[in-house]
Amino acid sequence: MVHTVVVAPDSFKGTIGAAPAATALGAGWNRVRPHDAIRLVPMADGGEGTLDAFETAVAGSRRMPVRVTGPHGRTIDATWLLLPPTAADPDGIGVVELASTSGIELLGTPPKLRAMDADTTGFGQAIAAALAYGVSRLVLGIGSSASTDGGLGALTALGARFTDASGTPVVPGGRGLAHVAVADLSGLPALPAGGVSVLTDVTNPLVGAWGAAAVFGPQKGASNAEVLALDAALARLGDLLPADPETPGAGAAGGTGFGLLAWGATLVPGSAAVAELVGLDAAVGAASVVITGEGSYDGQSAAGKVPARVGAIAAETGVPVALVAGRIAPDVELTSFAATASLTDLAGSGAAAMTDPARWLTEAGAALASALG
């Protein structure tokens, strides 16, 4: 029997993106079962690899080059993605990724963190480019942020103006955020006809113990004192902008979620929105086997992460689904999966798996083909 296999993993964060991960898994499956049809539908939740996932899954997508100011303050070459026109979006959908314009990965390896000075200007510049092109709708992925600026950089690039008590524009980043006295949003462009959807996989509010500064600031290099200063600055911003700081996801990307809410955007669960846009339901409905995965499958994975989303869609149509992960926690429930593969187990150690993830993903694909074919 010839199978149609849908391969729909998330990125294996820090090691390999969703698109190359899907390619490796498909190659491994075809090594064992060369006559099966493989359909690659890499997934994302708004973080790194979102553009790659859409480009692989949506035929006719086009990379649109743009030069932007990166989180280090230097000009970089980036792209946004134009999805082809549809009846609902006759001028196409623009997909813009914060990770590739203002993301922490752009600060080097290991990153030279700039907790108080990195900002989201480049992200806003790429959004402005997509708007200038004339897209019908915007989809914005805001994972992998390098900054805690409340989205000031992005909003400023779009036409907003933030000034201190003397009327002087504030400097970029969290350092400038602390001095904002007046927020003038009158220069912001109108939303495109189809609106703006912001993809996020976190539900943190803007401020407080679970807010942007407290939870994510240390990951971006903020000291304890800087976390307190950034939280206070975000709280003041929460009083200035027309959005609810308690909205789930307002604290995403250093408060960029909140800034985009003030523009009129809508925050949505990333994996669900990506699934809809890439046609995952239809792909799974036509499949006989589905493979999904992520870097670490643990207790949090069931709360809206990609494997949970893919698994739920497969369950609705009775299609068996297999899980691949770099690491599978020993205490998680796996009965919903027809088969599983751990790269750590295949490679002998987590370090070995991370050193050559494409190799071990290929081996995982082959192992699953043997188990399920």
Short mmCIF file of C-alpha atoms in Angstrom, two decimals:
data_model
loop_
_atom_site.label_atom_id
_atom_site.label_comp_id
_atom_site.label_asym_id
_atom_site.label_seq_id
_atom_site.Cartn_x
_atom_site.Cartn_y
_atom_site.Cartn_z
CA MET A 1 0.00 0.00 0.00
CA VAL A 2 1.31 3.44 -0.96
CA HIS A 3 1.03 6.05 1.79
CA THR A 4 0.57 9.80 1.59
CA VAL A 5 2.69 11.17 4.40
CA VAL A 6 2.26 14.73 5.69
CA VAL A 7 5.35 15.99 7.52
CA ALA A 8 4.45 18.94 9.75
CA PRO A 9 7.07 19.65 12.43
CA ASP A 10 7.86 22.87 14.26
CA SER A 11 11.44 24.09 14.35
CA PHE A 12 13.86 22.28 16.65
CA LYS A 13 14.78 25.55 18.30
CA GLY A 14 18.44 26.48 18.27
CA THR A 15 19.40 23.56 16.02
CA ILE A 16 17.32 23.34 12.83
CA GLY A 17 14.35 25.14 11.32
CA ALA A 18 10.97 23.58 10.58
CA ALA A 19 11.47 23.53 6.80
CA PRO A 20 14.82 21.67 6.77
CA ALA A 21 13.56 19.43 9.59
CA ALA A 22 10.58 18.44 7.45
CA THR A 23 12.85 17.79 4.48
CA ALA A 24 15.11 15.51 6.54
CA LEU A 25 12.19 13.56 8.00
CA GLY A 26 10.69 13.09 4.54
CA ALA A 27 14.01 11.91 3.14
CA GLY A 28 14.36 9.34 5.90
CA TRP A 29 10.86 8.01 5.33
CA ASN A 30 11.46 7.72 1.57
CA ARG A 31 14.71 5.87 2.19
CA VAL A 32 12.65 3.00 3.60
CA ARG A 33 9.49 3.52 1.53
CA PRO A 34 10.57 5.21 -1.73
CA HIS A 35 7.18 4.98 -3.41
CA ASP A 36 5.22 6.85 -0.75
CA ALA A 37 4.14 10.43 -1.47
CA ILE A 38 5.61 12.98 0.92
CA ARG A 39 3.97 16.36 1.49
CA LEU A 40 6.02 18.85 3.49
CA VAL A 41 3.95 21.23 5.60
CA PRO A 42 6.46 22.72 8.07
CA MET A 43 4.81 24.56 10.92
CA ALA A 44 5.63 27.55 13.08
CA ASP A 45 4.19 29.55 15.95
CA GLY A 46 5.50 33.00 15.05
CA GLY A 47 9.16 32.61 16.01
CA GLU A 48 12.25 31.85 14.00
CA GLY A 49 11.53 29.90 10.83
CA THR A 50 8.03 31.28 10.32
CA LEU A 51 8.86 32.68 6.87
CA ASP A 52 10.60 29.45 5.86
CA ALA A 53 7.58 27.42 6.96
CA PHE A 54 5.15 29.50 4.94
CA GLU A 55 7.42 29.57 1.90
CA THR A 56 7.73 25.78 1.87
CA ALA A 57 4.05 25.07 2.50
CA VAL A 58 2.35 27.73 0.33
CA ALA A 59 2.94 27.43 -3.41
CA GLY A 60 3.57 30.71 -5.17
CA SER A 61 5.02 32.52 -2.14
CA ARG A 62 7.63 35.18 -2.91
CA ARG A 63 10.45 36.57 -0.79
CA MET A 64 10.45 40.37 -0.89
CA PRO A 65 13.82 41.98 -0.04
CA VAL A 66 14.03 44.89 2.37
CA ARG A 67 16.87 46.69 4.15
CA VAL A 68 16.21 47.35 7.82
CA THR A 69 17.94 48.43 11.01
CA GLY A 70 18.77 45.36 13.07
CA PRO A 71 18.64 45.09 16.88
CA HIS A 72 22.33 46.02 17.00
CA GLY A 73 21.65 49.33 15.22
CA ARG A 74 23.27 48.34 11.92
CA THR A 75 21.60 48.01 8.53
CA ILE A 76 20.91 44.42 7.42
CA ASP A 77 19.34 42.71 4.46
CA ALA A 78 16.08 40.97 5.32
CA THR A 79 12.91 39.79 3.62
CA TRP A 80 9.20 39.61 4.14
CA LEU A 81 7.04 37.00 2.42
CA LEU A 82 4.21 37.65 -0.03
CA LEU A 83 1.59 34.90 -0.09
CA PRO A 84 -0.35 34.63 -3.37
CA PRO A 85 -3.75 36.32 -3.84
CA THR A 86 -6.94 34.54 -2.83
CA ALA A 87 -10.60 35.47 -3.09
CA ALA A 88 -10.49 36.71 0.51
CA ASP A 89 -7.17 38.52 0.10
CA PRO A 90 -6.98 39.67 -3.54
CA ASP A 91 -3.74 41.58 -3.08
CA GLY A 92 -2.01 38.80 -1.17
CA ILE A 93 -0.95 38.41 2.44
CA GLY A 94 2.27 39.88 3.78
CA VAL A 95 4.07 37.76 6.37
CA VAL A 96 6.67 39.61 8.43
CA GLU A 97 8.91 37.90 10.98
CA LEU A 98 10.40 39.72 13.93
CA ALA A 99 13.08 37.04 14.31
CA SER A 100 14.74 37.91 10.99
CA THR A 101 14.47 41.69 11.38
CA SER A 102 14.81 42.41 15.12
CA GLY A 103 15.50 38.98 16.58
CA ILE A 104 17.98 37.83 19.17
CA GLU A 105 19.68 35.50 16.66
CA LEU A 106 20.88 38.60 14.79
CA LEU A 107 23.07 39.58 17.75
CA GLY A 108 25.59 36.84 16.98
CA THR A 109 26.55 33.43 18.36
CA PRO A 110 26.77 33.64 21.27
CA PRO A 111 24.61 36.77 21.12
CA LYS A 112 26.01 40.10 22.28
CA LEU A 113 22.90 40.95 24.27
CA ARG A 114 21.68 44.56 24.45
CA ALA A 115 19.00 44.41 27.13
CA MET A 116 18.42 48.18 27.28
CA ASP A 117 19.32 49.19 23.74
CA ALA A 118 18.07 46.58 21.27
CA ASP A 119 14.77 47.58 19.68
CA THR A 120 12.16 46.61 17.09
CA THR A 121 12.82 49.29 14.46
CA GLY A 122 13.73 46.79 11.75
CA PHE A 123 10.53 44.84 12.33
CA GLY A 124 8.51 48.01 11.84
CA GLN A 125 10.43 48.90 8.69
CA ALA A 126 9.63 45.52 7.16
CA ILE A 127 5.95 45.94 8.10
CA ALA A 128 5.98 49.36 6.44
CA ALA A 129 7.45 47.81 3.28
CA ALA A 130 4.67 45.23 3.14
CA LEU A 131 2.05 47.94 3.63
CA ALA A 132 3.62 50.05 0.88
CA TYR A 133 3.40 47.07 -1.47
CA GLY A 134 -0.35 47.05 -0.87
CA VAL A 135 -1.07 43.66 0.73
CA SER A 136 -4.64 42.86 1.70
CA ARG A 137 -3.66 41.45 5.08
CA LEU A 138 -0.66 41.25 7.39
CA VAL A 139 0.48 38.26 9.44
CA LEU A 140 3.19 39.15 11.93
CA GLY A 141 5.32 36.58 13.78
CA ILE A 142 6.79 38.07 16.95
CA GLY A 143 8.84 35.26 18.51
CA SER A 144 12.60 35.38 19.19
CA SER A 145 12.74 39.03 20.21
CA ALA A 146 16.01 40.66 21.26
CA SER A 147 14.48 43.65 23.02
CA THR A 148 12.09 44.97 25.64
CA ASP A 149 10.88 48.18 24.04
CA GLY A 150 7.10 47.75 24.13
CA GLY A 151 7.08 47.84 20.35
CA LEU A 152 8.21 51.49 20.29
CA GLY A 153 10.76 50.85 17.56
CA ALA A 154 8.22 49.17 15.32
CA LEU A 155 5.54 51.80 15.94
CA THR A 156 8.02 54.63 15.35
CA ALA A 157 9.06 53.08 12.03
CA LEU A 158 5.36 53.01 11.11
CA GLY A 159 4.86 56.69 11.88
CA ALA A 160 4.18 57.01 15.61
CA ARG A 161 6.07 59.54 17.70
CA PHE A 162 7.26 59.05 21.27
CA THR A 163 8.75 62.01 23.12
CA ASP A 164 10.08 62.81 26.57
CA ALA A 165 8.89 65.59 28.88
CA SER A 166 10.79 68.20 26.84
CA GLY A 167 9.25 67.09 23.56
CA THR A 168 12.41 65.35 22.31
CA PRO A 169 12.05 61.94 20.60
CA VAL A 170 13.28 59.21 22.94
CA VAL A 171 16.25 57.03 22.03
CA PRO A 172 15.57 53.48 20.81
CA GLY A 173 15.16 50.46 23.07
CA GLY A 174 14.28 49.99 26.69
CA ARG A 175 16.53 52.91 27.61
CA GLY A 176 14.30 55.29 25.68
CA LEU A 177 11.14 53.56 26.85
CA ALA A 178 11.89 54.75 30.39
CA HIS A 179 11.59 58.38 29.28
CA VAL A 180 8.39 58.34 27.23
CA ALA A 181 6.02 61.09 28.37
CA VAL A 182 3.88 61.55 25.26
CA ALA A 183 2.76 58.91 22.77
CA ASP A 184 1.38 60.28 19.50
CA LEU A 185 -0.10 57.52 17.32
CA SER A 186 -1.77 59.86 14.83
CA GLY A 187 0.88 59.16 12.20
CA LEU A 188 0.27 55.41 12.12
CA PRO A 189 -1.11 54.05 8.85
CA ALA A 190 -4.54 52.47 8.62
CA LEU A 191 -4.62 48.70 8.93
CA PRO A 192 -4.93 46.85 5.62
CA ALA A 193 -8.43 45.79 4.61
CA GLY A 194 -8.01 42.26 5.99
CA GLY A 195 -6.49 43.45 9.25
CA VAL A 196 -3.31 42.48 11.08
CA SER A 197 -2.91 39.13 12.86
CA VAL A 198 -0.05 38.78 15.32
CA LEU A 199 1.22 35.24 15.88
CA THR A 200 2.44 34.45 19.38
CA ASP A 201 2.87 31.32 21.44
CA VAL A 202 2.89 33.07 24.83
CA THR A 203 0.04 34.55 26.86
CA ASN A 204 1.99 36.79 29.23
CA PRO A 205 0.53 40.21 30.16
CA LEU A 206 2.55 43.37 29.66
CA VAL A 207 3.76 43.89 33.25
CA GLY A 208 4.05 42.23 36.63
CA ALA A 209 5.51 38.94 37.80
CA TRP A 210 4.47 37.22 34.56
CA GLY A 211 5.09 40.24 32.35
CA ALA A 212 7.51 40.92 29.52
CA ALA A 213 10.38 42.25 31.63
CA ALA A 214 10.18 39.79 34.52
CA VAL A 215 9.85 36.63 32.44
CA PHE A 216 11.81 37.38 29.30
CA GLY A 217 14.11 40.27 30.28
CA PRO A 218 16.82 38.04 31.82
CA GLN A 219 16.96 35.97 28.61
CA LYS A 220 17.83 39.21 26.81
CA GLY A 221 20.59 40.11 29.25
CA ALA A 222 18.70 42.31 31.72
CA SER A 223 20.02 42.48 35.27
CA ASN A 224 17.65 42.44 38.24
CA ALA A 225 17.77 46.24 38.40
CA GLU A 226 17.15 46.54 34.68
CA VAL A 227 14.18 44.16 34.88
CA LEU A 228 12.61 46.43 37.51
CA ALA A 229 13.29 49.53 35.43
CA LEU A 230 11.89 47.97 32.28
CA ASP A 231 8.77 46.74 34.07
CA ALA A 232 8.13 50.24 35.42
CA ALA A 233 8.66 51.76 31.98
CA LEU A 234 6.26 49.26 30.39
CA ALA A 235 3.69 50.08 33.07
CA ARG A 236 3.88 53.77 32.12
CA LEU A 237 3.51 52.83 28.47
CA GLY A 238 0.44 50.80 29.44
CA ASP A 239 -1.12 54.01 30.73
CA LEU A 240 -0.29 55.94 27.54
CA LEU A 241 -1.44 53.60 24.77
CA PRO A 242 -5.03 52.62 23.91
CA ALA A 243 -4.78 48.90 24.66
CA ASP A 244 -5.30 46.60 27.63
CA PRO A 245 -1.99 45.60 29.26
CA GLU A 246 -3.67 42.49 30.68
CA THR A 247 -4.52 41.09 27.24
CA PRO A 248 -3.00 37.60 26.95
CA GLY A 249 0.11 38.00 24.78
CA ALA A 250 0.52 41.74 25.43
CA GLY A 251 3.90 40.94 26.95
CA ALA A 252 5.09 38.92 23.96
CA ALA A 253 8.34 40.05 22.31
CA GLY A 254 9.24 42.51 25.04
CA GLY A 255 5.81 44.14 24.95
CA THR A 256 5.66 44.36 21.15
CA GLY A 257 2.37 42.48 21.37
CA PHE A 258 0.98 45.40 23.39
CA GLY A 259 2.29 47.99 20.97
CA LEU A 260 0.67 46.20 18.04
CA LEU A 261 -2.61 45.94 19.96
CA ALA A 262 -2.54 49.72 20.30
CA TRP A 263 -2.28 49.97 16.50
CA GLY A 264 -5.39 47.81 16.17
CA ALA A 265 -3.85 44.41 15.50
CA THR A 266 -5.25 41.14 16.86
CA LEU A 267 -3.15 38.66 18.85
CA VAL A 268 -3.78 35.03 17.88
CA PRO A 269 -2.28 31.66 18.89
CA GLY A 270 0.55 31.17 16.43
CA SER A 271 0.29 27.48 15.64
CA ALA A 272 -3.48 27.67 15.01
CA ALA A 273 -3.16 30.61 12.62
CA VAL A 274 -0.28 29.03 10.72
CA ALA A 275 -2.22 25.77 10.41
CA GLU A 276 -5.11 27.65 8.83
CA LEU A 277 -2.97 29.65 6.42
CA VAL A 278 -0.96 26.68 5.14
CA GLY A 279 -4.04 24.49 4.73
CA LEU A 280 -3.02 21.90 7.29
CA ASP A 281 -6.56 20.55 7.77
CA ALA A 282 -6.93 19.69 4.09
CA ALA A 283 -3.43 18.21 3.92
CA VAL A 284 -4.01 15.98 6.95
CA GLY A 285 -7.44 14.96 5.68
CA ALA A 286 -5.84 13.57 2.52
CA ALA A 287 -3.01 11.81 4.39
CA SER A 288 -2.63 8.25 5.60
CA VAL A 289 0.15 9.14 8.09
CA VAL A 290 1.18 12.42 9.73
CA ILE A 291 4.53 13.21 11.35
CA THR A 292 4.97 16.18 13.67
CA GLY A 293 7.59 17.24 16.18
CA GLU A 294 9.61 19.87 18.02
CA GLY A 295 12.86 20.25 19.90
CA SER A 296 11.66 19.23 23.34
CA TYR A 297 8.34 17.49 23.98
CA ASP A 298 7.29 17.97 27.59
CA GLY A 299 4.32 18.88 29.75
CA GLN A 300 3.96 22.31 28.14
CA SER A 301 3.76 20.89 24.63
CA ALA A 302 0.08 20.05 24.98
CA ALA A 303 -0.77 23.71 25.67
CA GLY A 304 -1.12 24.97 22.12
CA LYS A 305 2.27 23.98 20.76
CA VAL A 306 2.61 22.67 17.20
CA PRO A 307 2.53 18.90 17.97
CA ALA A 308 -0.67 19.35 19.95
CA ARG A 309 -2.28 21.35 17.14
CA VAL A 310 -1.26 18.85 14.47
CA GLY A 311 -2.31 15.93 16.66
CA ALA A 312 -5.74 17.43 17.29
CA ILE A 313 -6.37 17.91 13.56
CA ALA A 314 -5.24 14.35 12.82
CA ALA A 315 -7.46 12.96 15.58
CA GLU A 316 -10.53 14.60 14.03
CA THR A 317 -10.05 12.60 10.83
CA GLY A 318 -8.67 9.42 12.39
CA VAL A 319 -5.25 9.73 10.75
CA PRO A 320 -2.41 8.18 12.78
CA VAL A 321 0.18 10.73 13.90
CA ALA A 322 3.81 10.14 14.87
CA LEU A 323 5.95 12.35 17.08
CA VAL A 324 9.63 13.22 16.65
CA ALA A 325 11.43 15.32 19.25
CA GLY A 326 14.97 16.10 20.15
CA ARG A 327 14.07 15.07 23.66
CA ILE A 328 10.89 13.46 24.99
CA ALA A 329 10.33 14.04 28.71
CA PRO A 330 9.90 10.76 30.60
CA ASP A 331 6.69 11.81 32.36
CA VAL A 332 4.55 12.91 29.38
CA GLU A 333 1.51 11.12 28.00
CA LEU A 334 2.21 9.64 24.55
CA THR A 335 -0.78 7.36 23.98
CA SER A 336 -2.23 9.68 21.34
CA PHE A 337 0.74 9.01 19.05
CA ALA A 338 0.98 5.93 16.85
CA ALA A 339 4.79 5.99 17.14
CA THR A 340 7.51 8.22 18.58
CA ALA A 341 11.19 8.88 17.93
CA SER A 342 13.66 10.72 20.15
CA LEU A 343 16.75 12.17 18.46
CA THR A 344 18.57 11.93 21.78
CA ASP A 345 17.91 8.20 21.92
CA LEU A 346 18.85 7.67 18.27
CA ALA A 347 22.07 9.68 18.54
CA GLY A 348 23.06 8.37 21.96
CA SER A 349 23.04 11.76 23.66
CA GLY A 350 21.45 15.18 23.44
CA ALA A 351 24.76 16.76 22.48
CA ALA A 352 25.24 14.37 19.56
CA ALA A 353 21.69 14.97 18.35
CA MET A 354 22.15 18.76 18.43
CA THR A 355 25.47 18.57 16.62
CA ASP A 356 23.93 17.04 13.49
CA PRO A 357 20.13 17.34 13.74
CA ALA A 358 19.47 16.77 10.02
CA ARG A 359 21.22 13.39 10.16
CA TRP A 360 19.22 12.21 13.16
CA LEU A 361 15.96 13.56 11.80
CA THR A 362 16.61 11.51 8.67
CA GLU A 363 17.19 8.46 10.86
CA ALA A 364 13.99 9.25 12.76
CA GLY A 365 12.03 9.40 9.51
CA ALA A 366 13.41 6.02 8.50
CA ALA A 367 12.60 4.50 11.89
CA LEU A 368 9.02 5.75 11.70
CA ALA A 369 8.61 4.39 8.17
CA SER A 370 9.73 0.99 9.42
CA ALA A 371 7.34 1.18 12.36
CA LEU A 372 4.28 2.49 10.56
CA GLY A 373 4.75 1.41 6.96
#
